[in-house]
mmCIF file of C-alpha atoms in Angstrom:
data_model
loop_
_atom_site.group_PDB
_atom_site.id
_atom_site.type_symbol
_atom_site.label_atom_id
_atom_site.label_comp_id
_atom_site.label_asym_id
_atom_site.label_seq_id
_atom_site.Cartn_x
_atom_site.Cartn_y
_atom_site.Cartn_z
ATOM 1 C CA MET A 270 10.423 -12.338 36.140
ATOM 2 C CA VAL A 271 11.737 -11.984 32.571
ATOM 3 C CA ASP A 272 12.651 -15.288 30.813
ATOM 4 C CA HIS A 273 16.257 -15.433 30.075
ATOM 5 C CA SER A 274 15.492 -16.147 26.669
ATOM 6 C CA TYR A 275 13.578 -12.976 26.202
ATOM 7 C CA ALA A 276 16.304 -10.940 28.260
ATOM 8 C CA ASP A 277 19.389 -11.962 26.444
ATOM 9 C CA LEU A 278 20.041 -10.052 23.130
ATOM 10 C CA SER A 279 21.162 -12.985 21.145
ATOM 11 C CA LEU A 280 18.202 -15.145 22.153
ATOM 12 C CA ALA A 281 15.985 -12.433 21.530
ATOM 13 C CA ALA A 282 17.316 -11.989 18.043
ATOM 14 C CA LEU A 283 16.020 -15.585 17.333
ATOM 15 C CA TYR A 284 12.547 -15.149 18.178
ATOM 16 C CA ASP A 285 11.057 -14.182 14.923
ATOM 17 C CA SER A 286 12.919 -17.080 13.353
ATOM 18 C CA LEU A 287 11.669 -19.485 15.684
ATOM 19 C CA ASN A 288 8.219 -18.262 15.618
ATOM 20 C CA PRO A 289 7.193 -17.401 11.846
ATOM 21 C CA TRP A 290 3.881 -15.396 11.015
ATOM 22 C CA GLY A 291 0.953 -17.800 11.202
ATOM 23 C CA PRO A 292 -2.764 -17.822 11.512
ATOM 24 C CA GLY A 293 -2.598 -16.591 15.078
ATOM 25 C CA ASP A 294 -0.917 -13.512 13.916
ATOM 26 C CA ASP A 295 -3.562 -13.113 10.925
ATOM 27 C CA PHE A 296 -6.264 -13.368 13.418
ATOM 28 C CA TYR A 297 -5.032 -10.775 15.710
ATOM 29 C CA LEU A 298 -3.817 -8.294 12.847
ATOM 30 C CA GLY A 299 -7.504 -8.193 11.643
ATOM 31 C CA LEU A 300 -8.637 -7.097 15.143
ATOM 32 C CA VAL A 301 -5.816 -4.487 15.368
ATOM 33 C CA MET A 302 -6.620 -3.077 11.855
ATOM 34 C CA SER A 303 -10.271 -2.477 12.991
ATOM 35 C CA ALA A 304 -9.262 -0.810 16.299
ATOM 36 C CA GLY A 305 -8.195 2.946 16.345
ATOM 37 C CA SER A 306 -6.145 2.573 19.449
ATOM 38 C CA VAL A 307 -4.378 -0.811 20.543
ATOM 39 C CA LEU A 308 -2.042 -1.816 23.549
ATOM 40 C CA ASP A 309 -0.257 -4.990 23.009
ATOM 41 C CA VAL A 310 0.912 -6.494 26.390
ATOM 42 C CA GLY A 311 3.866 -8.780 26.269
ATOM 43 C CA CYS A 312 4.630 -7.378 22.554
ATOM 44 C CA GLY A 313 7.927 -9.104 22.295
ATOM 45 C CA THR A 314 9.624 -7.995 19.079
ATOM 46 C CA GLY A 315 6.708 -6.110 18.200
ATOM 47 C CA ARG A 316 5.631 -8.212 15.274
ATOM 48 C CA LEU A 317 2.068 -7.798 15.279
ATOM 49 C CA LEU A 318 2.173 -4.001 15.664
ATOM 50 C CA ARG A 319 4.989 -3.735 13.208
ATOM 51 C CA GLY A 320 2.704 -5.634 10.879
ATOM 52 C CA ALA A 321 -0.145 -3.373 11.679
ATOM 53 C CA ARG A 322 1.833 -0.179 10.803
ATOM 54 C CA ALA A 323 3.052 -2.073 7.488
ATOM 55 C CA ALA A 324 -0.555 -2.765 6.667
ATOM 56 C CA GLY A 325 -1.432 1.158 7.022
ATOM 57 C CA HIS A 326 -2.646 1.238 10.417
ATOM 58 C CA GLY A 327 -2.658 5.050 11.062
ATOM 59 C CA GLY A 328 -4.020 4.975 14.954
ATOM 60 C CA SER A 329 -2.287 4.855 18.063
ATOM 61 C CA LEU A 330 -0.373 1.682 18.771
ATOM 62 C CA MET A 331 1.431 0.973 21.927
ATOM 63 C CA GLY A 332 3.613 -2.174 22.824
ATOM 64 C CA LEU A 333 4.397 -2.936 26.343
ATOM 65 C CA GLU A 334 7.119 -5.395 27.010
ATOM 66 C CA PRO A 335 9.222 -6.192 30.209
ATOM 67 C CA ALA A 336 12.206 -7.517 28.253
ATOM 68 C CA ALA A 337 14.582 -4.799 26.929
ATOM 69 C CA ALA A 338 16.260 -7.276 24.558
ATOM 70 C CA MET A 339 12.829 -7.864 22.748
ATOM 71 C CA LEU A 340 12.364 -4.202 22.591
ATOM 72 C CA VAL A 341 15.675 -3.687 20.703
ATOM 73 C CA GLN A 342 14.451 -5.888 18.072
ATOM 74 C CA ALA A 343 10.923 -3.961 18.243
ATOM 75 C CA ARG A 344 12.506 -0.230 17.976
ATOM 76 C CA ARG A 345 15.135 -1.291 15.241
ATOM 77 C CA ALA A 346 12.266 -2.522 12.851
ATOM 78 C CA GLU A 347 9.585 0.090 13.596
ATOM 79 C CA PRO A 348 10.292 3.318 15.203
ATOM 80 C CA GLY A 349 6.650 4.599 14.298
ATOM 81 C CA VAL A 350 5.188 2.619 17.298
ATOM 82 C CA GLU A 351 5.122 3.719 20.966
ATOM 83 C CA TRP A 352 7.406 0.957 22.599
ATOM 84 C CA VAL A 353 7.265 0.981 26.435
ATOM 85 C CA LEU A 354 9.710 -1.128 28.680
ATOM 86 C CA GLY A 355 7.665 -2.522 31.722
ATOM 87 C CA ASP A 356 4.567 -4.635 32.416
ATOM 88 C CA LEU A 357 1.123 -3.664 33.376
ATOM 89 C CA ARG A 358 2.139 -2.593 36.952
ATOM 90 C CA ALA A 359 4.769 -0.145 35.492
ATOM 91 C CA ARG A 360 2.253 2.573 35.336
ATOM 92 C CA ARG A 361 -1.278 3.797 36.017
ATOM 93 C CA TRP A 362 -3.607 3.246 33.182
ATOM 94 C CA ASP A 363 -6.627 5.032 34.406
ATOM 95 C CA GLY A 364 -7.601 7.711 31.836
ATOM 96 C CA HIS A 365 -6.311 5.579 28.975
ATOM 97 C CA ASP A 366 -9.006 4.628 26.316
ATOM 98 C CA PHE A 367 -7.703 1.613 24.184
ATOM 99 C CA GLU A 368 -10.110 0.159 21.825
ATOM 100 C CA LEU A 369 -8.373 -3.049 21.829
ATOM 101 C CA VAL A 370 -5.929 -4.871 24.387
ATOM 102 C CA VAL A 371 -4.083 -8.126 23.126
ATOM 103 C CA MET A 372 -1.797 -10.533 24.937
ATOM 104 C CA THR A 373 -0.395 -12.778 22.049
ATOM 105 C CA GLY A 374 1.999 -15.655 22.021
ATOM 106 C CA HIS A 375 0.563 -17.253 25.158
ATOM 107 C CA ALA A 376 2.115 -14.209 27.089
ATOM 108 C CA PHE A 377 -0.895 -14.654 29.396
ATOM 109 C CA GLN A 378 0.053 -18.117 30.772
ATOM 110 C CA GLU A 379 3.354 -16.419 32.194
ATOM 111 C CA LEU A 380 0.913 -14.869 34.917
ATOM 112 C CA LEU A 381 1.797 -17.599 37.363
ATOM 113 C CA GLY A 382 0.449 -16.111 40.765
ATOM 114 C CA ASP A 383 -3.229 -15.307 41.414
ATOM 115 C CA ASP A 384 -2.239 -11.756 42.786
ATOM 116 C CA ASP A 385 -0.434 -11.280 39.702
ATOM 117 C CA LEU A 386 -3.022 -12.329 37.530
ATOM 118 C CA ARG A 387 -5.508 -10.091 39.385
ATOM 119 C CA ALA A 388 -3.550 -7.259 39.095
ATOM 120 C CA ALA A 389 -2.849 -7.660 35.617
ATOM 121 C CA LEU A 390 -6.396 -8.161 34.701
ATOM 122 C CA THR A 391 -7.421 -5.056 36.647
ATOM 123 C CA ALA A 392 -4.866 -2.846 34.854
ATOM 124 C CA VAL A 393 -6.266 -4.200 31.565
ATOM 125 C CA ARG A 394 -9.896 -3.133 32.575
ATOM 126 C CA ALA A 395 -8.384 0.379 33.524
ATOM 127 C CA ALA A 396 -6.883 0.580 30.088
ATOM 128 C CA LEU A 397 -9.691 -0.266 28.133
ATOM 129 C CA SER A 398 -12.294 2.158 26.805
ATOM 130 C CA PRO A 399 -15.993 1.446 27.919
ATOM 131 C CA THR A 400 -16.615 -0.574 24.754
ATOM 132 C CA GLY A 401 -13.211 -1.886 24.456
ATOM 133 C CA ARG A 402 -12.282 -5.660 23.980
ATOM 134 C CA PHE A 403 -9.290 -7.786 25.641
ATOM 135 C CA VAL A 404 -8.417 -10.525 23.410
ATOM 136 C CA PHE A 405 -5.685 -13.153 24.433
ATOM 137 C CA GLU A 406 -5.229 -16.709 24.044
ATOM 138 C CA THR A 407 -3.780 -19.569 26.247
ATOM 139 C CA ARG A 408 -3.144 -23.527 25.471
ATOM 140 C CA ASN A 409 -6.300 -25.653 26.502
ATOM 141 C CA PRO A 410 -5.168 -27.783 29.428
ATOM 142 C CA THR A 411 -7.017 -30.773 28.355
ATOM 143 C CA ALA A 412 -5.246 -30.872 25.112
ATOM 144 C CA ARG A 413 -1.843 -31.505 27.111
ATOM 145 C CA ALA A 414 0.331 -29.708 24.632
ATOM 146 C CA TRP A 415 3.383 -30.237 27.021
ATOM 147 C CA GLU A 416 3.396 -33.723 26.220
ATOM 148 C CA THR A 417 4.974 -33.021 22.832
ATOM 149 C CA TRP A 418 7.710 -30.849 24.310
ATOM 150 C CA THR A 419 10.380 -33.365 24.038
ATOM 151 C CA PRO A 420 14.044 -33.177 22.714
ATOM 152 C CA ASP A 421 13.344 -35.424 19.678
ATOM 153 C CA ARG A 422 11.517 -32.301 18.504
ATOM 154 C CA VAL A 423 14.157 -30.033 17.465
ATOM 155 C CA HIS A 424 13.251 -26.604 15.893
ATOM 156 C CA HIS A 425 15.766 -24.690 13.707
ATOM 157 C CA ALA A 426 16.326 -20.868 13.596
ATOM 158 C CA THR A 427 18.701 -18.667 11.602
ATOM 159 C CA ASP A 428 20.658 -15.967 13.635
ATOM 160 C CA PRO A 429 21.242 -12.452 12.143
ATOM 161 C CA ASP A 430 24.533 -13.695 10.874
ATOM 162 C CA GLY A 431 23.115 -16.570 8.986
ATOM 163 C CA ARG A 432 24.307 -19.230 11.211
ATOM 164 C CA GLN A 433 21.965 -22.398 12.146
ATOM 165 C CA VAL A 434 20.710 -22.664 15.851
ATOM 166 C CA ARG A 435 19.189 -25.834 16.926
ATOM 167 C CA VAL A 436 16.399 -25.386 19.783
ATOM 168 C CA TRP A 437 14.314 -28.030 21.718
ATOM 169 C CA HIS A 438 12.346 -28.320 24.887
ATOM 170 C CA GLU A 439 11.941 -30.715 27.691
ATOM 171 C CA VAL A 440 9.319 -30.764 30.452
ATOM 172 C CA ASP A 441 10.900 -30.641 33.815
ATOM 173 C CA GLY A 442 8.794 -33.408 35.951
ATOM 174 C CA SER A 443 5.132 -33.730 35.934
ATOM 175 C CA PRO A 444 2.627 -30.788 36.064
ATOM 176 C CA VAL A 445 2.097 -29.329 39.464
ATOM 177 C CA GLY A 446 -1.470 -28.379 39.705
ATOM 178 C CA ASP A 447 -2.035 -26.124 36.635
ATOM 179 C CA ARG A 448 1.639 -25.182 36.156
ATOM 180 C CA VAL A 449 4.239 -26.736 33.733
ATOM 181 C CA THR A 450 7.815 -26.150 33.985
ATOM 182 C CA PHE A 451 10.111 -26.762 30.950
ATOM 183 C CA THR A 452 13.460 -26.082 29.721
ATOM 184 C CA GLU A 453 14.486 -24.665 26.350
ATOM 185 C CA THR A 454 17.853 -25.156 25.053
ATOM 186 C CA TYR A 455 19.721 -23.261 22.206
ATOM 187 C CA GLU A 456 22.852 -24.966 20.611
ATOM 188 C CA GLY A 457 24.908 -23.754 17.784
ATOM 189 C CA GLY A 458 25.387 -20.521 16.012
ATOM 190 C CA ALA A 459 27.207 -18.137 18.143
ATOM 191 C CA PHE A 460 26.841 -20.143 21.198
ATOM 192 C CA ALA A 461 30.238 -21.920 22.451
ATOM 193 C CA HIS A 462 28.197 -23.862 24.865
ATOM 194 C CA PRO A 463 24.265 -24.806 24.701
ATOM 195 C CA GLN A 464 22.165 -22.045 26.303
ATOM 196 C CA VAL A 465 19.584 -23.437 28.831
ATOM 197 C CA CYS A 466 16.422 -21.435 29.788
ATOM 198 C CA ARG A 467 14.063 -22.906 32.377
ATOM 199 C CA SER A 468 10.193 -21.417 32.268
ATOM 200 C CA THR A 469 6.786 -22.160 33.892
ATOM 201 C CA LEU A 470 3.653 -21.497 32.435
ATOM 202 C CA ARG A 471 0.071 -21.850 33.769
ATOM 203 C CA PHE A 472 -2.740 -23.636 32.032
ATOM 204 C CA LEU A 473 -5.994 -22.434 33.081
ATOM 205 C CA ALA A 474 -9.405 -24.222 32.025
ATOM 206 C CA PRO A 475 -12.324 -21.914 30.478
ATOM 207 C CA ASP A 476 -14.153 -21.487 33.595
ATOM 208 C CA ALA A 477 -11.166 -20.636 35.763
ATOM 209 C CA LEU A 478 -10.353 -17.949 33.127
ATOM 210 C CA ALA A 479 -13.776 -16.685 33.317
ATOM 211 C CA GLY A 480 -13.694 -16.458 37.258
ATOM 212 C CA PHE A 481 -10.587 -14.351 37.213
ATOM 213 C CA LEU A 482 -11.970 -12.060 34.610
ATOM 214 C CA ASP A 483 -15.332 -11.682 36.412
ATOM 215 C CA ALA A 484 -13.320 -10.614 39.463
ATOM 216 C CA ALA A 485 -11.685 -7.894 37.588
ATOM 217 C CA GLY A 486 -15.014 -6.446 36.220
ATOM 218 C CA LEU A 487 -14.631 -8.341 32.839
ATOM 219 C CA GLU A 488 -16.856 -10.809 31.106
ATOM 220 C CA VAL A 489 -16.319 -13.297 28.364
ATOM 221 C CA VAL A 490 -18.126 -12.333 25.091
ATOM 222 C CA GLU A 491 -16.682 -15.042 23.208
ATOM 223 C CA GLN A 492 -14.004 -18.162 23.227
ATOM 224 C CA TYR A 493 -12.769 -20.098 20.367
ATOM 225 C CA GLY A 494 -10.782 -23.206 20.363
ATOM 226 C CA ASP A 495 -8.647 -22.513 17.307
ATOM 227 C CA TRP A 496 -7.717 -19.721 14.982
ATOM 228 C CA ALA A 497 -10.731 -20.601 12.556
ATOM 229 C CA CYS A 498 -12.913 -19.863 15.459
ATOM 230 C CA GLY A 499 -14.028 -23.176 16.194
ATOM 231 C CA PRO A 500 -15.583 -24.114 19.500
ATOM 232 C CA VAL A 501 -13.715 -24.975 22.602
ATOM 233 C CA THR A 502 -13.529 -28.788 23.071
ATOM 234 C CA SER A 503 -11.424 -31.168 24.846
ATOM 235 C CA GLY A 504 -8.996 -31.441 21.804
ATOM 236 C CA SER A 505 -8.987 -27.875 20.949
ATOM 237 C CA PRO A 506 -5.302 -26.658 20.893
ATOM 238 C CA GLU A 507 -6.247 -22.880 22.252
ATOM 239 C CA ILE A 508 -8.530 -20.954 24.515
ATOM 240 C CA ILE A 509 -9.027 -17.592 22.572
ATOM 241 C CA THR A 510 -10.927 -15.376 24.925
ATOM 242 C CA VAL A 511 -12.681 -12.107 23.801
ATOM 243 C CA ALA A 512 -13.657 -10.143 27.025
ATOM 244 C CA ARG A 513 -15.232 -6.557 27.706
ATOM 245 C CA HIS A 514 -16.396 -4.429 30.637
ATOM 246 C CA ARG A 515 -18.822 -6.112 32.708
#
């Protein structure tokens, strides 16, 4: 299921303004620049791979994204990357030989069901070269980031016509198990009425992540709690996982 905020052209056009380049992008760009072939799963507007091309990456770069509106942004900005509409189940990955597969922007947390998660990880393993790495991040559940997703924390974005848009989040009830449902509201700009998008994310602990990876034939090589590669602690904002073939 594609979130409405990613499927709508007017909302997708706001993504980069709402999510400016930061330490996480620098972290992933370093990995991409050191790999000859890269698959970016859930690539969104393609910012990471666009940045790699701009930095001189001359190898094979593929961005995979289920939301067509996001790929419109990617293709307009950089036609020199292979942009593919779909998800990991959209094609057979056997025979591919990516040195690096990444899932950025907490895209991994959108895999809600166990079966979907297992299928995605099996596909990642098939796409990886024997010595390849799979790198992704999830929010650390013990840090409880969703408690800061409140309407009083308003973000501002600028649409392609220079108009200001206000964006805020609000959690919908209490977490259910390891899942948190919330709304994202867009107001202003070209919108005559507020646009409200509802999403659910899954917050998995390190042991649970390792279990799913192991079942798919992958093993954890490293896990970091922040973009400076610090350890995972109860207060770490992230769980950044590096995995490989087991």
